Coordinates of C-alpha atoms and ligand atoms in Angstrom, one line a residue:
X74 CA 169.5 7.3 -175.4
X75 CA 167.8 9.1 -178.1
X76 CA 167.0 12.3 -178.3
X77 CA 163.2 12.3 -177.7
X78 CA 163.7 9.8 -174.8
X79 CA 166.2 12.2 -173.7
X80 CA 163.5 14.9 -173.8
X81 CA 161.0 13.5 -171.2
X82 CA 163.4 12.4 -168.9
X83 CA 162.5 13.9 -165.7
X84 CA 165.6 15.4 -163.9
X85 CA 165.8 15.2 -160.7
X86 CA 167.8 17.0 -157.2
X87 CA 171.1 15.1 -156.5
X88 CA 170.8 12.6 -154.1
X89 CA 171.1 13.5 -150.8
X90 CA 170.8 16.9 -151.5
X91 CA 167.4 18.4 -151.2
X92 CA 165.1 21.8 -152.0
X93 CA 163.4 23.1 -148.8
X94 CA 160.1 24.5 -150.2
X95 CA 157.8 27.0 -148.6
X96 CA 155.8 25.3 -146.0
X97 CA 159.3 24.9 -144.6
X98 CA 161.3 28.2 -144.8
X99 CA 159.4 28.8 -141.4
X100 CA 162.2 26.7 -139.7
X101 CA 164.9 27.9 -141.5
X102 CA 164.5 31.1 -141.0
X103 CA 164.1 30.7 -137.6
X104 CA 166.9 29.2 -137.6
X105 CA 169.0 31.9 -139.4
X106 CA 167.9 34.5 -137.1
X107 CA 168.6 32.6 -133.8
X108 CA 172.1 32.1 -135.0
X109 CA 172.4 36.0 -135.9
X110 CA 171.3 36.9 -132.2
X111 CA 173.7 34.1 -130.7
X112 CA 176.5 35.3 -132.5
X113 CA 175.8 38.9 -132.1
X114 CA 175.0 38.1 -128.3
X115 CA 178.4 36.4 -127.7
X116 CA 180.6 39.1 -129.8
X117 CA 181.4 36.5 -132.9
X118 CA 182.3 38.7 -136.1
X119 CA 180.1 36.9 -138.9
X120 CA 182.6 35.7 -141.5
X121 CA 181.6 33.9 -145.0
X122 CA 184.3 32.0 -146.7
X123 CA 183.5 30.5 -150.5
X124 CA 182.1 27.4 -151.1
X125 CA 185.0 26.0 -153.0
X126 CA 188.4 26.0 -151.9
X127 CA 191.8 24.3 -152.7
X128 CA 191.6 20.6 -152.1
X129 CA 195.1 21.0 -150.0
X130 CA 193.2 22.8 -147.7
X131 CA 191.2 19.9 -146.4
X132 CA 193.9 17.8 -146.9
X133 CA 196.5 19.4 -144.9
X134 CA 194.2 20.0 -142.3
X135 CA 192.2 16.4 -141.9
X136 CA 194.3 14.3 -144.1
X137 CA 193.3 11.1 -142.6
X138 CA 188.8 11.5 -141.9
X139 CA 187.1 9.9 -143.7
X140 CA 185.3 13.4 -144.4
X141 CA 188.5 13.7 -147.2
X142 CA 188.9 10.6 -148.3
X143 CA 186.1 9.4 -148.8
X144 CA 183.3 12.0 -148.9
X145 CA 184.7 15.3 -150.4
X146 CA 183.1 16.7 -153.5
X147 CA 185.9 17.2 -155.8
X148 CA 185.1 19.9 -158.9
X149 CA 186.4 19.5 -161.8
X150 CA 188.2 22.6 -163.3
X151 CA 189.5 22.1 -166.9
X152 CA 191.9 20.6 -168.6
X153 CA 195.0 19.6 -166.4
X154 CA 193.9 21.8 -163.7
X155 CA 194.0 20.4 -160.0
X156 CA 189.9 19.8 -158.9
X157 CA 189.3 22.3 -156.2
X158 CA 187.1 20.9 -153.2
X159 CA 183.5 21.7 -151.9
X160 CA 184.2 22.4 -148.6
X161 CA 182.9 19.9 -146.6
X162 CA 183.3 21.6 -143.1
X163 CA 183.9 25.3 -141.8
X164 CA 186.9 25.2 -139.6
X165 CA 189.4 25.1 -142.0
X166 CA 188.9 27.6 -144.3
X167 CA 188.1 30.3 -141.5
X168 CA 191.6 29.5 -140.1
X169 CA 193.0 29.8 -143.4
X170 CA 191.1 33.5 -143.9
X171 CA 192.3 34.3 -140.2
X172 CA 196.2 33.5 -141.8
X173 CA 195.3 34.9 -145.0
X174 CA 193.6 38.4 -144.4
X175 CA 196.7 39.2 -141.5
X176 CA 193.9 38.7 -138.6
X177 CA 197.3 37.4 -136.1
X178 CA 197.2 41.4 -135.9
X179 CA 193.1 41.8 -134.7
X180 CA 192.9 42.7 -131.1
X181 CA 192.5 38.6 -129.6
X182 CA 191.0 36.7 -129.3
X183 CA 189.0 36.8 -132.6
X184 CA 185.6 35.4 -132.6
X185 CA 184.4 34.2 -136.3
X186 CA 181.1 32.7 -137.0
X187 CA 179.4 31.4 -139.6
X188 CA 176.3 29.9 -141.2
X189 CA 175.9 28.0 -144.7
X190 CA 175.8 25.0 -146.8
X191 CA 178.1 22.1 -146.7
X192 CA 178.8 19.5 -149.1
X193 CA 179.9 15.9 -148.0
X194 CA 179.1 12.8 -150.1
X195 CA 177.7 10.8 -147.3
X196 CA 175.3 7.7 -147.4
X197 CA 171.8 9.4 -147.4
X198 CA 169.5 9.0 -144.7
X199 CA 167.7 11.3 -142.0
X200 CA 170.1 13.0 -140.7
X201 CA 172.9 12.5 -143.2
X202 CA 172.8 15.0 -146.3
X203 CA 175.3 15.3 -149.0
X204 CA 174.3 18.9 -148.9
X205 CA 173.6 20.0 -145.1
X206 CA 173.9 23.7 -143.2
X207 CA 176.0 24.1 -140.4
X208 CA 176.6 27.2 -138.2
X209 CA 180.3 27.9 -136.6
X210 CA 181.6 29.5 -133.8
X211 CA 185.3 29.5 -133.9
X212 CA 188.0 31.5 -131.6
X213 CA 191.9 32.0 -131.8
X214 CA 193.1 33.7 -129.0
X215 CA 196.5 34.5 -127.5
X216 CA 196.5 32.2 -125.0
X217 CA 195.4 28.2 -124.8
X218 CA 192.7 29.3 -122.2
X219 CA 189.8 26.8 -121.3
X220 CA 187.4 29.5 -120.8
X221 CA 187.1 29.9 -125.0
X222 CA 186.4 26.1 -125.1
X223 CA 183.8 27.1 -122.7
X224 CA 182.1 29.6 -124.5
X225 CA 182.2 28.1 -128.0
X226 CA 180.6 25.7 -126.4
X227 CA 178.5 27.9 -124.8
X228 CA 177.8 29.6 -128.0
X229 CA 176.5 26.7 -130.0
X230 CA 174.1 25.1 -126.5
X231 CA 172.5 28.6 -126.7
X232 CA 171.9 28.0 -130.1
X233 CA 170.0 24.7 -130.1
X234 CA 168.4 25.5 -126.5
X235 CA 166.9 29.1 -128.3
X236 CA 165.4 26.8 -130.9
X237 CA 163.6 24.9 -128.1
X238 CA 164.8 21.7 -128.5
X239 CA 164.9 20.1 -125.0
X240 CA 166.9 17.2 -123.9
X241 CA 170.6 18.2 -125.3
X242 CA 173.5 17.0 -123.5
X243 CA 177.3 17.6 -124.1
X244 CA 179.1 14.6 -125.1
X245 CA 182.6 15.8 -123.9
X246 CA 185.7 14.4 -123.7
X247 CA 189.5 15.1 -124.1
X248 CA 192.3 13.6 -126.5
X249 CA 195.3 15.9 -124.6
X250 CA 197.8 16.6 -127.0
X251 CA 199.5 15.2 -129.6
X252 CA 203.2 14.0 -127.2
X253 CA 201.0 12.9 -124.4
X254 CA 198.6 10.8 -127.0
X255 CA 201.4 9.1 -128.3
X256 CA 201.9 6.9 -125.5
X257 CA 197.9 6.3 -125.4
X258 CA 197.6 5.5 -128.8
X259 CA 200.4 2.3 -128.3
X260 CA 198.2 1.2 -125.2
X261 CA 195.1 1.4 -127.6
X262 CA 197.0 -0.3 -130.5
X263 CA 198.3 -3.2 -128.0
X264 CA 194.2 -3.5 -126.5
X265 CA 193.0 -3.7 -129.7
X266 CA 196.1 -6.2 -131.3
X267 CA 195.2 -8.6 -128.3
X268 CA 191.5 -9.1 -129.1
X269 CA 192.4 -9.6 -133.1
X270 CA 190.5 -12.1 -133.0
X271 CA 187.3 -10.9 -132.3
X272 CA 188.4 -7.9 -135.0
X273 CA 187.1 -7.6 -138.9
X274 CA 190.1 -7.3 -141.8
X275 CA 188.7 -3.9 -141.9
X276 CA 189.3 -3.0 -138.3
X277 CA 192.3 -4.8 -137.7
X278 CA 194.2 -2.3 -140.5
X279 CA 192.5 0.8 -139.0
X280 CA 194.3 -0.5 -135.6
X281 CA 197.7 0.2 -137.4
X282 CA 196.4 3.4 -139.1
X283 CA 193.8 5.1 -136.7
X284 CA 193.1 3.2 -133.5
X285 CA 191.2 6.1 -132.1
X286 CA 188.7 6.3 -134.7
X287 CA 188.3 2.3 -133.8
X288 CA 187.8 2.8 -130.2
X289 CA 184.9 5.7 -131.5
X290 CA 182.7 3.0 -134.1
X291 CA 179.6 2.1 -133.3
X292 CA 179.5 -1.5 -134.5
X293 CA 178.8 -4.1 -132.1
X294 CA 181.7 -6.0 -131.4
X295 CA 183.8 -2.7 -130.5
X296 CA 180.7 -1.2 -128.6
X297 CA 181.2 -4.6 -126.2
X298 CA 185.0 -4.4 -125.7
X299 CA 185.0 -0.8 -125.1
X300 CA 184.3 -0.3 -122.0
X301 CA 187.6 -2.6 -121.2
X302 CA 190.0 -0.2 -123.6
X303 CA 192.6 1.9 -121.7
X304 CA 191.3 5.5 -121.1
X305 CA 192.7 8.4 -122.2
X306 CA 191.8 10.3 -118.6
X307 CA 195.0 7.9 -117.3
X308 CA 197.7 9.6 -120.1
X309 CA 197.1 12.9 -119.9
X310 CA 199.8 15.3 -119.1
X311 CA 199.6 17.9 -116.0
X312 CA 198.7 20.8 -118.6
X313 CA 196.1 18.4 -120.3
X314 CA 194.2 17.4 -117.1
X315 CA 194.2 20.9 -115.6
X316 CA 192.9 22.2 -118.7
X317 CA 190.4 20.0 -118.9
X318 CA 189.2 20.3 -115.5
X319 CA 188.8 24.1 -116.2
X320 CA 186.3 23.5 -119.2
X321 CA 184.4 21.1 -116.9
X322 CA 184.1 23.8 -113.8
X323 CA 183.0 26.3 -116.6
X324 CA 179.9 23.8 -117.8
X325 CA 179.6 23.3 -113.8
X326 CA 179.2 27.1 -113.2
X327 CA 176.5 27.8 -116.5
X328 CA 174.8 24.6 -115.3
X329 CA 175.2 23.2 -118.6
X330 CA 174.4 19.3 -118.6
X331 CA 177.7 17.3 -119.7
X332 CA 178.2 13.5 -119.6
X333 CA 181.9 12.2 -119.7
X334 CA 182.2 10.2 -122.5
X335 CA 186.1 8.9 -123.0
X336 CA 185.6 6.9 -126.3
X337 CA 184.3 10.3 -127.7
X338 CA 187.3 11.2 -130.0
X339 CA 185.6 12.8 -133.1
X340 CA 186.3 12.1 -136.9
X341 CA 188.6 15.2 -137.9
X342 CA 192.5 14.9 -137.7
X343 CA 193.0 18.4 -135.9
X344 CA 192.1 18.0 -132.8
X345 CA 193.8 18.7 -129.3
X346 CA 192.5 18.7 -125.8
X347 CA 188.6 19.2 -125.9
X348 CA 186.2 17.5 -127.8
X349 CA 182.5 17.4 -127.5
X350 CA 179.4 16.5 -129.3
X351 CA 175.9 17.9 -128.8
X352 CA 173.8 14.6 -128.4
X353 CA 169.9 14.5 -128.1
X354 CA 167.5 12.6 -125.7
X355 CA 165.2 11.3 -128.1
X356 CA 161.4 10.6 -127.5
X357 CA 159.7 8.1 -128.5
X358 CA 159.5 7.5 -132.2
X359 CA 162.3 9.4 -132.9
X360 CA 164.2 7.0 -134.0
X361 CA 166.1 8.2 -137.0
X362 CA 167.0 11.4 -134.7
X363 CA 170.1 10.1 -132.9
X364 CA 173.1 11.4 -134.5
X365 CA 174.8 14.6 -133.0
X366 CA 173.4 17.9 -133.4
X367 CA 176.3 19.6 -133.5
X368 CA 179.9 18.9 -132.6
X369 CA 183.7 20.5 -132.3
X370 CA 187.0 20.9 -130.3
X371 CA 189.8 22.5 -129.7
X372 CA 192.4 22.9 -132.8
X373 CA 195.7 24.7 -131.6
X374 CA 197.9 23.1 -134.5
X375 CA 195.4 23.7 -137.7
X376 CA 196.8 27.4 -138.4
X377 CA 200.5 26.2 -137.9
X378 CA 199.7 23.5 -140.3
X379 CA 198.1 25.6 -142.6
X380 CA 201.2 28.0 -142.6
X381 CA 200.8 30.5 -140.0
X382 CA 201.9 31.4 -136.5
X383 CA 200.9 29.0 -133.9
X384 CA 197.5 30.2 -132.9
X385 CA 195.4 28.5 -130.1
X386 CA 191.8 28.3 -131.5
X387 CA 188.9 26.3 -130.7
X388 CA 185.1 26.2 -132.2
X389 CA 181.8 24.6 -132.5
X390 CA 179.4 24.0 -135.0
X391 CA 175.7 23.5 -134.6
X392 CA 174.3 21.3 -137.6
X393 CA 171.6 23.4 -138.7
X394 CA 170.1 20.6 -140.9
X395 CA 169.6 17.7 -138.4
X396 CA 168.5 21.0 -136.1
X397 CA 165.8 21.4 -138.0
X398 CA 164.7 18.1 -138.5
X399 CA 164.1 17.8 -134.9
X400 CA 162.3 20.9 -135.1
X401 CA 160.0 19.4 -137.8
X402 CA 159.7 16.8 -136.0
X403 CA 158.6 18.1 -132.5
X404 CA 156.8 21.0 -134.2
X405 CA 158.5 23.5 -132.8
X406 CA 157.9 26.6 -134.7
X407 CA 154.3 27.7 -136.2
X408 CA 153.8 29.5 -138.6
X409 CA 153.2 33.2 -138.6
X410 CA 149.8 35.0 -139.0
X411 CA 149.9 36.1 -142.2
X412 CA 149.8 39.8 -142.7
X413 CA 146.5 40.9 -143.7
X414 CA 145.9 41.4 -147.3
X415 CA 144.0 43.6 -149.5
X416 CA 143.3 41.3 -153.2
X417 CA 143.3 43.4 -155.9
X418 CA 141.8 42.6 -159.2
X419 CA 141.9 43.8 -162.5
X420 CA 138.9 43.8 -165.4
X421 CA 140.1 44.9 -168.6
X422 CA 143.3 45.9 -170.5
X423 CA 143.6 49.6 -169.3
X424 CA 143.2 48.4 -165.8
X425 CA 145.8 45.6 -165.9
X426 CA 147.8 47.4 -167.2
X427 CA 147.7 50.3 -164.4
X428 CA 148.1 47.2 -162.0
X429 CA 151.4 47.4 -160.8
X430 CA 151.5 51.0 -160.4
X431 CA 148.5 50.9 -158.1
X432 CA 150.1 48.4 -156.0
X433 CA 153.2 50.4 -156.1
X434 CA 150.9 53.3 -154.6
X435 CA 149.5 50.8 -151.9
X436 CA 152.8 49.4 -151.2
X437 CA 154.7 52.9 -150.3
X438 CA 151.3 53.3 -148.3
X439 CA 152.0 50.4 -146.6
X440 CA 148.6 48.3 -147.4
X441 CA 149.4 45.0 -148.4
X442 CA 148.8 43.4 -151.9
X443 CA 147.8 40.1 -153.1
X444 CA 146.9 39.9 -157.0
X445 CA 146.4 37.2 -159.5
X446 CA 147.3 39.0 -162.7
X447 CA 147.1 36.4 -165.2
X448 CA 143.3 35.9 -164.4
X449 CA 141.0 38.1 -167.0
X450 CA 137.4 37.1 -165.7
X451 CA 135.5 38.6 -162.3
X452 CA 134.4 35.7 -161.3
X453 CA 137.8 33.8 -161.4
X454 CA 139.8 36.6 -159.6
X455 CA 136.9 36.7 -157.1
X456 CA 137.1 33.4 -156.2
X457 CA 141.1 33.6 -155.9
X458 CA 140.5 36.6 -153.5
X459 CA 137.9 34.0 -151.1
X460 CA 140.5 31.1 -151.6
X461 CA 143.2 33.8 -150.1
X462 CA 141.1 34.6 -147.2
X463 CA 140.9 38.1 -148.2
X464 CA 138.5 40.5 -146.4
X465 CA 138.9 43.4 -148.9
X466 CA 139.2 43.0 -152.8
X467 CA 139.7 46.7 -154.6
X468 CA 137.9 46.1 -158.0
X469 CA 139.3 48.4 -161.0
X470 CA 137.4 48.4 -163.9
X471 CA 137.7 50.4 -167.1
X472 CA 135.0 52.6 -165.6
X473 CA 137.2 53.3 -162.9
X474 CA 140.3 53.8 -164.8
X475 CA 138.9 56.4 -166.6
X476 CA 137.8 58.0 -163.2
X477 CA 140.8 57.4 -161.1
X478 CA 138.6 55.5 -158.5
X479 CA 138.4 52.1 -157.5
X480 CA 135.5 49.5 -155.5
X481 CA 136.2 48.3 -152.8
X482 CA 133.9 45.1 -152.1
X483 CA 134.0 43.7 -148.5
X484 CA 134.1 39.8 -149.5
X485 CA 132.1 38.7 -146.0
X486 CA 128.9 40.9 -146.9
X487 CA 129.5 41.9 -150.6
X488 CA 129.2 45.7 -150.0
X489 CA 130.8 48.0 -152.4
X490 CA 132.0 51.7 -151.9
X491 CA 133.6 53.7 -154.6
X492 CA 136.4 55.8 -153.6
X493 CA 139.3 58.1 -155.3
X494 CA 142.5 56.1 -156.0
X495 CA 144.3 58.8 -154.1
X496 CA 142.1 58.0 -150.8
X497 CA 141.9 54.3 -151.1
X498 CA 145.0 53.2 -148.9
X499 CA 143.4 55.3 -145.8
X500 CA 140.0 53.8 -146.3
X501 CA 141.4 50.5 -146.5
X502 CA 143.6 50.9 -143.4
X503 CA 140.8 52.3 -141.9
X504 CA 138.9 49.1 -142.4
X505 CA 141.4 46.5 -141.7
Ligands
HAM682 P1 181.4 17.7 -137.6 O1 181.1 17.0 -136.4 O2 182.0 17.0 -138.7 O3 182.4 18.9 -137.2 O4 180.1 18.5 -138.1 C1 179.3 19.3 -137.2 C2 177.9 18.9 -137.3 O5 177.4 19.0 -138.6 C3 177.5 17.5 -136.9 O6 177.4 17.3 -135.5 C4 176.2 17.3 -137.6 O7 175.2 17.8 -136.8 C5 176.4 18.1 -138.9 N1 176.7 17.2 -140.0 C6 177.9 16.7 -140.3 N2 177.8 15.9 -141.4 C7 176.5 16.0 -141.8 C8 175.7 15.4 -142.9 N3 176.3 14.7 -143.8 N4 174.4 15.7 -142.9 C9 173.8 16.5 -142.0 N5 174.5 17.1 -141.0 C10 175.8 16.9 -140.9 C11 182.8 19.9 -138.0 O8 182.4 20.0 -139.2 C12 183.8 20.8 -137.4 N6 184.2 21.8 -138.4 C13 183.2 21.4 -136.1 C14 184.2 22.4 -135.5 C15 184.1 23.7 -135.5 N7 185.3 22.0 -134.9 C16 185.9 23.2 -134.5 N8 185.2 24.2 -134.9

């Protein structure tokens, strides 16, 4: 390409990856602040953990998702240095600060959450960003205790329900551990060998590699046999069932709305026991909205793997972007009345040039200031002031820099009063 062609090309974002302009920070800022008052509610310690991390990290911990094989951002560091990773999810590398940063000695259990962007390199579409939010809320604790599965899930409902999107349901399910799944995961293998022929190339090597991810795809021909595939409810261990049980009679008690869902078995390797998704009852013409709004599980061997003590942990994480599409969607947040403003305009050099410090003074008085400094002409600032929707304009002149005064012009009735700059933030307030 040559360098003048080069010159007008118009760079764009990334694909998948978007800027969320003005007219939307409404949602996300809603957003932000209803995850600070859920996790502050429910006692989760706010944690950030960097963007990038070690590739091994995501490895170790979900070696066989497709989220690392196929859809982490690998960055390039350098000559013969190993890429680090974007992180594409939150779990792991709070479990690895947890091992890092000696938290096996906090008072448990310890509650972390988070909130931030996430990087996967999935095919774009509503719904599915290759740069995405997420919130966590993540526990380790002493003990493998059902009632933490309960309140991360808790956690992350109270989230979605605060944003006043109705018609959520927890997807839930269990995978038991890893002895007890061994003897599922033949059954599932044999169910899945003995209709081969009904199976793609593709699906009949992910019987030998990953048979659970099979029984959880959403193309047609498994979506008919599944309902005929063993279930997992009938190889659980003692342990596993009672534990499960327990998280159920916790949803029963808060009257949260489950649905028992036994091909549910999530796409990250380090799972045990609970998983769940948060799934939405759409309304008509929602179609692009059905993918979960949020999702996690119980994870008691990911800080083991990852080189610590065995710590039983288990978390959620809303997914803040698809959350606020459904927002957008249903129109569930309006905007705020603005705060009223006072428009201040500027006719000459001396006066411009006193600008800022005047709106310094207004600001420390607490008057509101809106300003189009760049304009030179009356008329032009005048007109920016109607466009604004401003009652008040304060008009300073060269006259009234010389005199420490300013106008201030009601913009409904065109009156004009002259006042001392010193007085003009009590008249103002007085007025508005
Ligand atoms: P996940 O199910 O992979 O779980 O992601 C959680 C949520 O993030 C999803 O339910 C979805 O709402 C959102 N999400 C995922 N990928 C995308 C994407 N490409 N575009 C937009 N939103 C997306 C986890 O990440 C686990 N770390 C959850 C967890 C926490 N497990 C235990 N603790």
């Amino acid at each position: 390409m040559s360098k003048s062609a080069r010159k007008k090309e118009v760079l764009q974002s990334v694909r998948g990856m978007h800027d969320i302009l003005p007219e939307d920070q409404m949602y996300w800022t809603r957003a932000y602040e209803t995850y600070k008052e859920v996790a502050s509610y429910y006692n989760f310690q706010h944690i950030d953990t960097p963007l990038v991390e070690e590739r091994a990290l995501f490895e170790r911990s979900n070696d066989q998702s497709e989220m690392v094989q196929k859809e982490m951002y690998l960055v390039s560091t350098g000559k013969n240095k190993q890429p680090m990773a974007l992180r594409p999810e939150g779990t792991a590398g709070v479990a690895r600060a947890y091992i890092e940063h000696g938290m096996k000695k906090w008072p448990h259990p310890v509650k972390l959450a988070y909130y931030g962007p996430f990087f996967r390199h999935d095919k774009p579409q509503l719904g599915r960003y290759r740069q995405f939010f997420q919130a966590g809320f993540e526990i380790f604790s002493s003990t493998i205790d059902p009632i933490y599965d309960a309140q991360s899930i808790l956690a992350s409902y109270r989230f979605i329900e605060a944003l006043k999107i109705k018609g959520v349901s927890i997807h839930i399910n269990t995978i038991g551990t890893p002895k007890c799944r061994q003897a599922y995961l033949q059954k599932l293998k044999a169910f899945f060998k003995s209709n081969g022929k009904k199976l793609t190339a593709d699906q009949k090597k992910q019987t030998d590699e990953n048979p659970l991810r099979l029984l959880d795809s959403k193309e047609k021909n498994i979506e008919e046999m599944r309902s005929e595939a063993p279930n997992i409810l009938d190889h659980l261990d003692g342990d596993s069932k009672d534990h499960f049980m327990e998280v159920l009679e916790y949803l029963e008690d808060l009257s949260l709305p489950y649905t028992l869902d036994h091909t549910l078995v999530r796409g990250l390797d380090y799972y045990s026991h609970t998983v769940f998704e948060f799934v939405l009852d759409r309304k008509e013409g929602e179609e692009g909205l059905n993918l979960a709004l949020g999702g996690g599980g119980r994870y008691d061997y990911l800080v083991e793997l990852l080189g610590g003590r065995a710590t039983p942990a288990v978390g959620s994480a809303p997914g803040v972007s698809r959350i606020v599409d459904v927002m957008k969607r249903r129109q569930l947040v309006t905007a705020k009345r603005p705060q009223k403003r006072v428009f201040l305009i500027h006719i000459g050099e001396l006066p411009k040039k006193k600008s800022l410090t005047i709106i310094e003074d207004l600001r420390r008085a607490n008057v509101a200031v809106t300003e189009a400094l760049g304009k030179a002409s009356l008329g032009a600032q005048l007109k920016s002031a109607d466009k604004e929707g401003s009652a008040i304009a304060l008009i300073f002149g060269q006259k009234e820099a010389y005199e420490n005064s300013i106008i201030i012009r009601d913009m409904k009735t065109g009156a004009q009063e002259t006042v001392p700059l010193d007085k003009v933030a009590k008249v103002v307030k007085k007025r508005m």
